[in-house]
Amino acid sequence: MELSKRRFKEDFKRTLTELYSMDVQQSELPEQYFTLGNLVRMYASKNWSETNRRYLEKRRKQVYYFSMEFLLGRMLKSNLLNLGILDTVRSGLKDLGMNLDKIEQVEQDPGLGNGGLGRLAACFIDSMATCQIPGHGNGIRFKYGLFKQKFVNGYQVELPENWLQNGNVWEVRRMNLAVTVNFYGHVWLEKSPAGYLIPHLENEKKVLAVPYDTPVIGFNNQTVNTLRLWSAEVPPQDEVSDYWSYIQERNKIESISEVLYPDDSNYEGRLLRLKQEYFFVSAGVQSIIRHYRKMHLRMTQLAEKVSIHINDTHPALCVPELMRLLLDEEHMDWDHAWNVTVNVLSYTNHTIMSEALESWPVEMISTLLPRIYQIICEIDRRFVDSMSALYERDMIERTRIIEGGHVKMAHLAIIGSHSVNGVARLHTEILKEKVLHDFFLIYPSRFNNKTNGITQRRWLMLANEPLRRLIDKKIGNDWETTPTDLKMLGAFRNDQATLIDLAKIKRLNKQHFADYVKKNMGMTISPDAIFDVQIKRLHAYKRQLLNLLHILSLYFRLCDDPEADIHPRVFIFGAKAAPSYTYAKEIIKLINSVADLINNDSSIGNKLKIVFVENYGVSLAERIIPAADVSEQISLASKEASGTSNMKLMLNGAVTVATLDGANVEIRERVGPENIIIFGLTEAEVYQYYRNGSYHSHDYYEKNPVLHRVLDALVDGSIPGVEAEGRDIFNSLVNYGDEYFVLRDFEAYALAQEKVDQLYRDPLKWQRMALINIAGAGVFSSDYTVLQYANDIWDVTRKSR
């Protein structure tokens, strides 16, 4: 948008007075932030309204991206950048005696996600607006998010993440668009004179779903799409006869939209998760149908104007919910309703881990969602009947939706969608050949790959402004809208001046992170050390343990010889463990205990440090990623679907240490094998071990003296304060099979890390590798990924720019 500095300053001062009845000199950071946020939302409002009007008038087909998570990060600078007024506002605020960076710190990270799933969804809605694809997000407005992580004596403690305490300046409450979602009750069917079945629901529990809309602003265009998040509230009542019963019921209803991923280690927690999933699915699909009616088209044409995307299995109930609305409210016959449903819906699988493929007990679904369960049963029955003449009984039983007393949500999503995609080429091949092989045989044309992506706007243009300026200087700024133009940087791979500039920027970013660590953690770390980064959700398959065992091996080497030739290194961790995931929480305790041991041992001369940041999230990632020298992508091959931290880190010039897992395979192809450090088992070797059962982790413990010493340290008192945790982890690795082949890959990993140490000693060679990684990162822009979805799956067209 066009905005002069003079007009901005006038608008800001006027808005500040209108909101707070004060002038600039009286204001403090909170007033400045909320004034600026309201003003930015106002700047976007005209295009937001115009975008919605245009979509409706032109009957544009629209995409609705259903996701349990949207890990947005702070939105202030992102919105300013996309509106094209970041520099104007920064300069205008400076004239008023204010600092944009300080104002931004007031904003809380929205508590709407946990890891890669939610960050991907956030990148996708940003890219859809930027690529002018009519696409919107649909999720839950979690009051407390996942949790606020604190470390107490090294243990993870979960506290409420009260991110809405001071309000959310970006959202608009749309009470007039609220819908009712029904739970429980008894359903009986009556045949109408016209021949269709009329369901009657009695004694149901009603929940009011209230939408809160957030503008999603496209980069340097006039498109503003919508992220709609639903809040669970008590429906209006004429009177309250029993106040305390009302309070109890209100608390129960409001809990639906309070916490992301309630503890599922007990029945009540699992029930609440199922409530959440149906709540935002039903509210969202009802809202879509209501909006579609404004087009005055037949319901049989729904797939021509609506695409609903199921991001992982959490929204899989879109299948029976859309069927319910078409059958019960639109009175379509089954076959027509099913055809519409399949053509409207598409599904992304995000996991190879069988335990992450959701299933719900039949008793739970039939009690909580009686009409939905009836429809699922009918979908299942018709699927079995249609397959009975084509496939053997065993295969039908493996692929049906209801099996063993459980409803399998991935099966429901696959059967009820016209497209099923994986999120990296290797991941998709594993789905087709192994995890979902039976479904691939049944529906081969449905399966396709869409490798994940990231938005370069947040992860480079905002998070690393010095690097952005250097790139603009070298190749111009067309890469900001055509990210593959970053490949032109490759022309400077042998330009010493460019490589030196790149090194200066990296050191500046490392100094900034070191300053943050000093201020917030009281630790001193040297920017001259290698910053070795592993930032991702804590799970055993991601193998933070492998990293830690190697750190211990370096530590013991320095204990034996303090003069050992090891380049100083700072190991940086950021990770949350699910509250009920005991083993992951034990790993967190072990990392923190090892950090206490190493960080306080003066005998090793500051050659090793461990920084484990609390409450890792998007804003912390924006500090860490530009400062990273090494990107740890060390999951067991075949277990990580894609990964996106690998892409963010390479975009900022980190060199990747990786297994051939997920998108690492494609990263290697882009940068060349000489610019990435690969180690460990391949996917084929892992599955060979599965087939022949020949892996015996105890043998590696016995035969490798370095590994033996490191593992013994877990149980012999070398690491204070981890007696129970150390024993559990030792047993899991040595005596109970080492599920994720940590010991098998240890030696190869140690050699890879030795290679890092040697390469880093040649500054120009290291910076050349960094530059080639940056140059190769453009292809992993989420802009390209959503365009592939739009063309291949959603069948939507982008507006001509």
mmCIF file of C-alpha atoms in Angstrom, residues 590-779:
data_model
loop_
_atom_site.group_PDB
_atom_site.id
_atom_site.type_symbol
_atom_site.label_atom_id
_atom_site.label_comp_id
_atom_site.label_asym_id
_atom_site.label_seq_id
_atom_site.Cartn_x
_atom_site.Cartn_y
_atom_site.Cartn_z
ATOM 1 C CA LEU A 590 19.210 -35.606 31.048
ATOM 2 C CA ILE A 591 20.141 -32.817 28.604
ATOM 3 C CA ASN A 592 19.766 -30.204 31.335
ATOM 4 C CA SER A 593 21.813 -32.257 33.788
ATOM 5 C CA VAL A 594 24.602 -32.759 31.260
ATOM 6 C CA ALA A 595 24.440 -29.017 30.550
ATOM 7 C CA ASP A 596 24.898 -28.273 34.261
ATOM 8 C CA LEU A 597 27.883 -30.624 34.365
ATOM 9 C CA ILE A 598 29.634 -29.295 31.267
ATOM 10 C CA ASN A 599 28.807 -25.607 31.607
ATOM 11 C CA ASN A 600 30.229 -25.485 35.132
ATOM 12 C CA ASP A 601 33.411 -27.466 34.481
ATOM 13 C CA SER A 602 36.202 -24.893 34.165
ATOM 14 C CA SER A 603 38.777 -27.584 33.427
ATOM 15 C CA ILE A 604 37.645 -27.893 29.799
ATOM 16 C CA GLY A 605 38.309 -24.232 29.082
ATOM 17 C CA ASN A 606 34.946 -23.235 27.619
ATOM 18 C CA LYS A 607 35.437 -25.557 24.670
ATOM 19 C CA LEU A 608 31.934 -26.976 25.125
ATOM 20 C CA LYS A 609 28.708 -25.302 26.183
ATOM 21 C CA ILE A 610 25.093 -26.442 26.096
ATOM 22 C CA VAL A 611 22.224 -23.970 25.791
ATOM 23 C CA PHE A 612 18.729 -25.429 26.232
ATOM 24 C CA VAL A 613 16.265 -22.566 25.737
ATOM 25 C CA GLU A 614 12.985 -22.648 27.626
ATOM 26 C CA ASN A 615 9.613 -22.506 25.892
ATOM 27 C CA TYR A 616 10.930 -22.832 22.359
ATOM 28 C CA GLY A 617 8.629 -21.278 19.766
ATOM 29 C CA VAL A 618 8.581 -19.173 16.616
ATOM 30 C CA SER A 619 10.058 -16.002 18.128
ATOM 31 C CA LEU A 620 12.947 -17.925 19.680
ATOM 32 C CA ALA A 621 13.490 -19.709 16.381
ATOM 33 C CA GLU A 622 13.826 -16.317 14.706
ATOM 34 C CA ARG A 623 16.717 -15.585 17.079
ATOM 35 C CA ILE A 624 18.421 -18.970 16.853
ATOM 36 C CA ILE A 625 18.169 -19.856 13.156
ATOM 37 C CA PRO A 626 20.100 -16.851 11.757
ATOM 38 C CA ALA A 627 22.876 -17.620 14.287
ATOM 39 C CA ALA A 628 23.217 -21.325 13.482
ATOM 40 C CA ASP A 629 26.340 -22.753 11.905
ATOM 41 C CA VAL A 630 25.228 -26.389 11.995
ATOM 42 C CA SER A 631 21.724 -27.779 11.427
ATOM 43 C CA GLU A 632 21.067 -31.101 13.165
ATOM 44 C CA GLN A 633 18.607 -33.236 11.141
ATOM 45 C CA ILE A 634 19.440 -36.630 12.592
ATOM 46 C CA SER A 635 16.176 -38.570 12.835
ATOM 47 C CA LEU A 636 16.307 -42.263 12.060
ATOM 48 C CA ALA A 637 15.968 -42.679 8.304
ATOM 49 C CA SER A 638 12.325 -43.514 7.412
ATOM 50 C CA LYS A 639 10.800 -41.789 10.455
ATOM 51 C CA GLU A 640 10.684 -38.030 9.709
ATOM 52 C CA ALA A 641 7.996 -37.223 7.170
ATOM 53 C CA SER A 642 9.717 -34.090 5.890
ATOM 54 C CA GLY A 643 11.030 -31.628 8.431
ATOM 55 C CA THR A 644 11.006 -27.869 7.874
ATOM 56 C CA SER A 645 13.648 -26.654 10.335
ATOM 57 C CA ASN A 646 16.133 -28.161 7.868
ATOM 58 C CA MET A 647 14.845 -25.714 5.219
ATOM 59 C CA LYS A 648 14.802 -22.673 7.533
ATOM 60 C CA LEU A 649 18.338 -23.330 8.700
ATOM 61 C CA MET A 650 19.795 -23.873 5.210
ATOM 62 C CA LEU A 651 18.052 -20.678 4.038
ATOM 63 C CA ASN A 652 20.059 -18.838 6.700
ATOM 64 C CA GLY A 653 23.367 -20.440 5.766
ATOM 65 C CA ALA A 654 23.653 -23.332 8.220
ATOM 66 C CA VAL A 655 25.370 -26.500 7.027
ATOM 67 C CA THR A 656 23.251 -29.594 7.544
ATOM 68 C CA VAL A 657 24.350 -32.753 9.356
ATOM 69 C CA ALA A 658 21.728 -35.272 8.382
ATOM 70 C CA THR A 659 20.503 -38.750 7.784
ATOM 71 C CA LEU A 660 18.833 -39.496 4.462
ATOM 72 C CA ASP A 661 15.394 -38.928 5.927
ATOM 73 C CA GLY A 662 12.457 -36.745 4.964
ATOM 74 C CA ALA A 663 13.308 -33.707 2.877
ATOM 75 C CA ASN A 664 17.031 -34.100 3.652
ATOM 76 C CA VAL A 665 17.199 -36.309 0.569
ATOM 77 C CA GLU A 666 15.948 -33.465 -1.624
ATOM 78 C CA ILE A 667 18.172 -30.911 0.122
ATOM 79 C CA ARG A 668 21.218 -33.012 -0.758
ATOM 80 C CA GLU A 669 20.135 -33.032 -4.387
ATOM 81 C CA ARG A 670 19.860 -29.236 -4.398
ATOM 82 C CA VAL A 671 23.169 -28.405 -2.724
ATOM 83 C CA GLY A 672 25.271 -31.384 -3.818
ATOM 84 C CA PRO A 673 26.737 -34.092 -1.561
ATOM 85 C CA GLU A 674 29.827 -31.993 -0.870
ATOM 86 C CA ASN A 675 27.735 -29.249 0.806
ATOM 87 C CA ILE A 676 25.809 -31.394 3.254
ATOM 88 C CA ILE A 677 27.185 -33.925 5.730
ATOM 89 C CA ILE A 678 25.321 -37.228 5.468
ATOM 90 C CA PHE A 679 25.713 -40.169 7.839
ATOM 91 C CA GLY A 680 23.912 -43.203 9.160
ATOM 92 C CA LEU A 681 21.544 -45.920 8.077
ATOM 93 C CA THR A 682 19.425 -45.499 4.995
ATOM 94 C CA GLU A 683 15.708 -46.219 4.869
ATOM 95 C CA ALA A 684 16.394 -49.493 3.038
ATOM 96 C CA GLU A 685 18.906 -50.584 5.687
ATOM 97 C CA VAL A 686 16.469 -49.785 8.498
ATOM 98 C CA TYR A 687 13.749 -51.898 6.904
ATOM 99 C CA GLN A 688 16.267 -54.690 6.303
ATOM 100 C CA TYR A 689 16.900 -54.751 10.046
ATOM 101 C CA TYR A 690 13.143 -54.866 10.621
ATOM 102 C CA ARG A 691 12.811 -57.844 8.298
ATOM 103 C CA ASN A 692 15.657 -59.940 9.654
ATOM 104 C CA GLY A 693 15.656 -58.803 13.280
ATOM 105 C CA SER A 694 19.453 -58.767 13.328
ATOM 106 C CA TYR A 695 20.046 -55.511 15.244
ATOM 107 C CA HIS A 696 21.362 -56.079 18.754
ATOM 108 C CA SER A 697 22.171 -52.803 20.420
ATOM 109 C CA HIS A 698 24.009 -54.470 23.311
ATOM 110 C CA ASP A 699 26.734 -55.540 20.876
ATOM 111 C CA TYR A 700 27.508 -51.893 20.065
ATOM 112 C CA TYR A 701 27.669 -51.082 23.765
ATOM 113 C CA GLU A 702 30.158 -53.886 24.337
ATOM 114 C CA LYS A 703 32.348 -53.331 21.282
ATOM 115 C CA ASN A 704 32.727 -49.541 21.173
ATOM 116 C CA PRO A 705 34.766 -48.284 24.177
ATOM 117 C CA VAL A 706 33.792 -44.632 23.627
ATOM 118 C CA LEU A 707 30.116 -45.527 23.516
ATOM 119 C CA HIS A 708 30.528 -47.863 26.485
ATOM 120 C CA ARG A 709 31.960 -45.088 28.613
ATOM 121 C CA VAL A 710 29.300 -42.591 27.573
ATOM 122 C CA LEU A 711 26.450 -44.997 28.325
ATOM 123 C CA ASP A 712 27.938 -46.023 31.657
ATOM 124 C CA ALA A 713 27.946 -42.352 32.626
ATOM 125 C CA LEU A 714 24.160 -42.471 32.573
ATOM 126 C CA VAL A 715 24.130 -44.924 35.486
ATOM 127 C CA ASP A 716 27.424 -44.652 37.382
ATOM 128 C CA GLY A 717 26.907 -41.248 38.977
ATOM 129 C CA SER A 718 29.083 -39.302 36.532
ATOM 130 C CA ILE A 719 26.087 -37.096 35.744
ATOM 131 C CA PRO A 720 24.568 -35.848 39.006
ATOM 132 C CA GLY A 721 20.827 -35.937 39.548
ATOM 133 C CA VAL A 722 19.719 -38.405 36.871
ATOM 134 C CA GLU A 723 19.754 -41.716 38.686
ATOM 135 C CA ALA A 724 16.256 -42.776 37.619
ATOM 136 C CA GLU A 725 16.234 -41.051 34.241
ATOM 137 C CA GLY A 726 19.716 -42.254 33.366
ATOM 138 C CA ARG A 727 18.804 -45.849 34.193
ATOM 139 C CA ASP A 728 15.633 -45.718 32.098
ATOM 140 C CA ILE A 729 17.475 -44.282 29.113
ATOM 141 C CA PHE A 730 20.386 -46.703 29.487
ATOM 142 C CA ASN A 731 18.008 -49.644 29.551
ATOM 143 C CA SER A 732 16.072 -48.381 26.539
ATOM 144 C CA LEU A 733 19.279 -48.164 24.504
ATOM 145 C CA VAL A 734 21.228 -51.171 25.731
ATOM 146 C CA ASN A 735 18.777 -53.727 27.082
ATOM 147 C CA TYR A 736 15.436 -53.007 25.445
ATOM 148 C CA GLY A 737 16.308 -52.939 21.758
ATOM 149 C CA ASP A 738 17.199 -49.279 21.008
ATOM 150 C CA GLU A 739 14.074 -48.696 18.916
ATOM 151 C CA TYR A 740 15.558 -45.848 16.898
ATOM 152 C CA PHE A 741 19.055 -47.318 16.281
ATOM 153 C CA VAL A 742 20.884 -44.633 18.249
ATOM 154 C CA LEU A 743 23.820 -46.889 19.083
ATOM 155 C CA ARG A 744 23.984 -48.271 15.551
ATOM 156 C CA ASP A 745 24.444 -44.759 14.111
ATOM 157 C CA PHE A 746 26.672 -43.386 16.867
ATOM 158 C CA GLU A 747 30.056 -44.059 15.262
ATOM 159 C CA ALA A 748 28.979 -42.684 11.874
ATOM 160 C CA TYR A 749 27.563 -39.616 13.606
ATOM 161 C CA ALA A 750 30.808 -39.034 15.502
ATOM 162 C CA LEU A 751 32.736 -39.166 12.215
ATOM 163 C CA ALA A 752 30.298 -36.678 10.662
ATOM 164 C CA GLN A 753 30.877 -34.319 13.582
ATOM 165 C CA GLU A 754 34.619 -34.675 13.189
ATOM 166 C CA LYS A 755 34.144 -33.602 9.581
ATOM 167 C CA VAL A 756 32.253 -30.516 10.807
ATOM 168 C CA ASP A 757 35.171 -29.659 13.085
ATOM 169 C CA GLN A 758 37.680 -29.906 10.239
ATOM 170 C CA LEU A 759 35.593 -28.041 7.657
ATOM 171 C CA TYR A 760 34.886 -25.144 10.011
ATOM 172 C CA ARG A 761 38.618 -24.487 10.369
ATOM 173 C CA ASP A 762 38.685 -23.353 6.729
ATOM 174 C CA PRO A 763 36.531 -20.184 6.930
ATOM 175 C CA LEU A 764 36.213 -19.559 3.209
ATOM 176 C CA LYS A 765 35.326 -23.166 2.453
ATOM 177 C CA TRP A 766 32.713 -23.158 5.218
ATOM 178 C CA GLN A 767 31.174 -19.915 3.982
ATOM 179 C CA ARG A 768 31.146 -21.297 0.456
ATOM 180 C CA MET A 769 29.114 -24.244 1.728
ATOM 181 C CA ALA A 770 26.826 -21.825 3.564
ATOM 182 C CA LEU A 771 26.301 -19.723 0.439
ATOM 183 C CA ILE A 772 25.501 -22.773 -1.678
ATOM 184 C CA ASN A 773 22.905 -23.830 0.897
ATOM 185 C CA ILE A 774 21.264 -20.404 0.765
ATOM 186 C CA ALA A 775 21.310 -20.488 -3.026
ATOM 187 C CA GLY A 776 19.648 -23.912 -3.040
ATOM 188 C CA ALA A 777 16.917 -23.079 -0.550
ATOM 189 C CA GLY A 778 14.578 -21.163 -2.846
ATOM 190 C CA VAL A 779 12.936 -24.274 -4.250
#
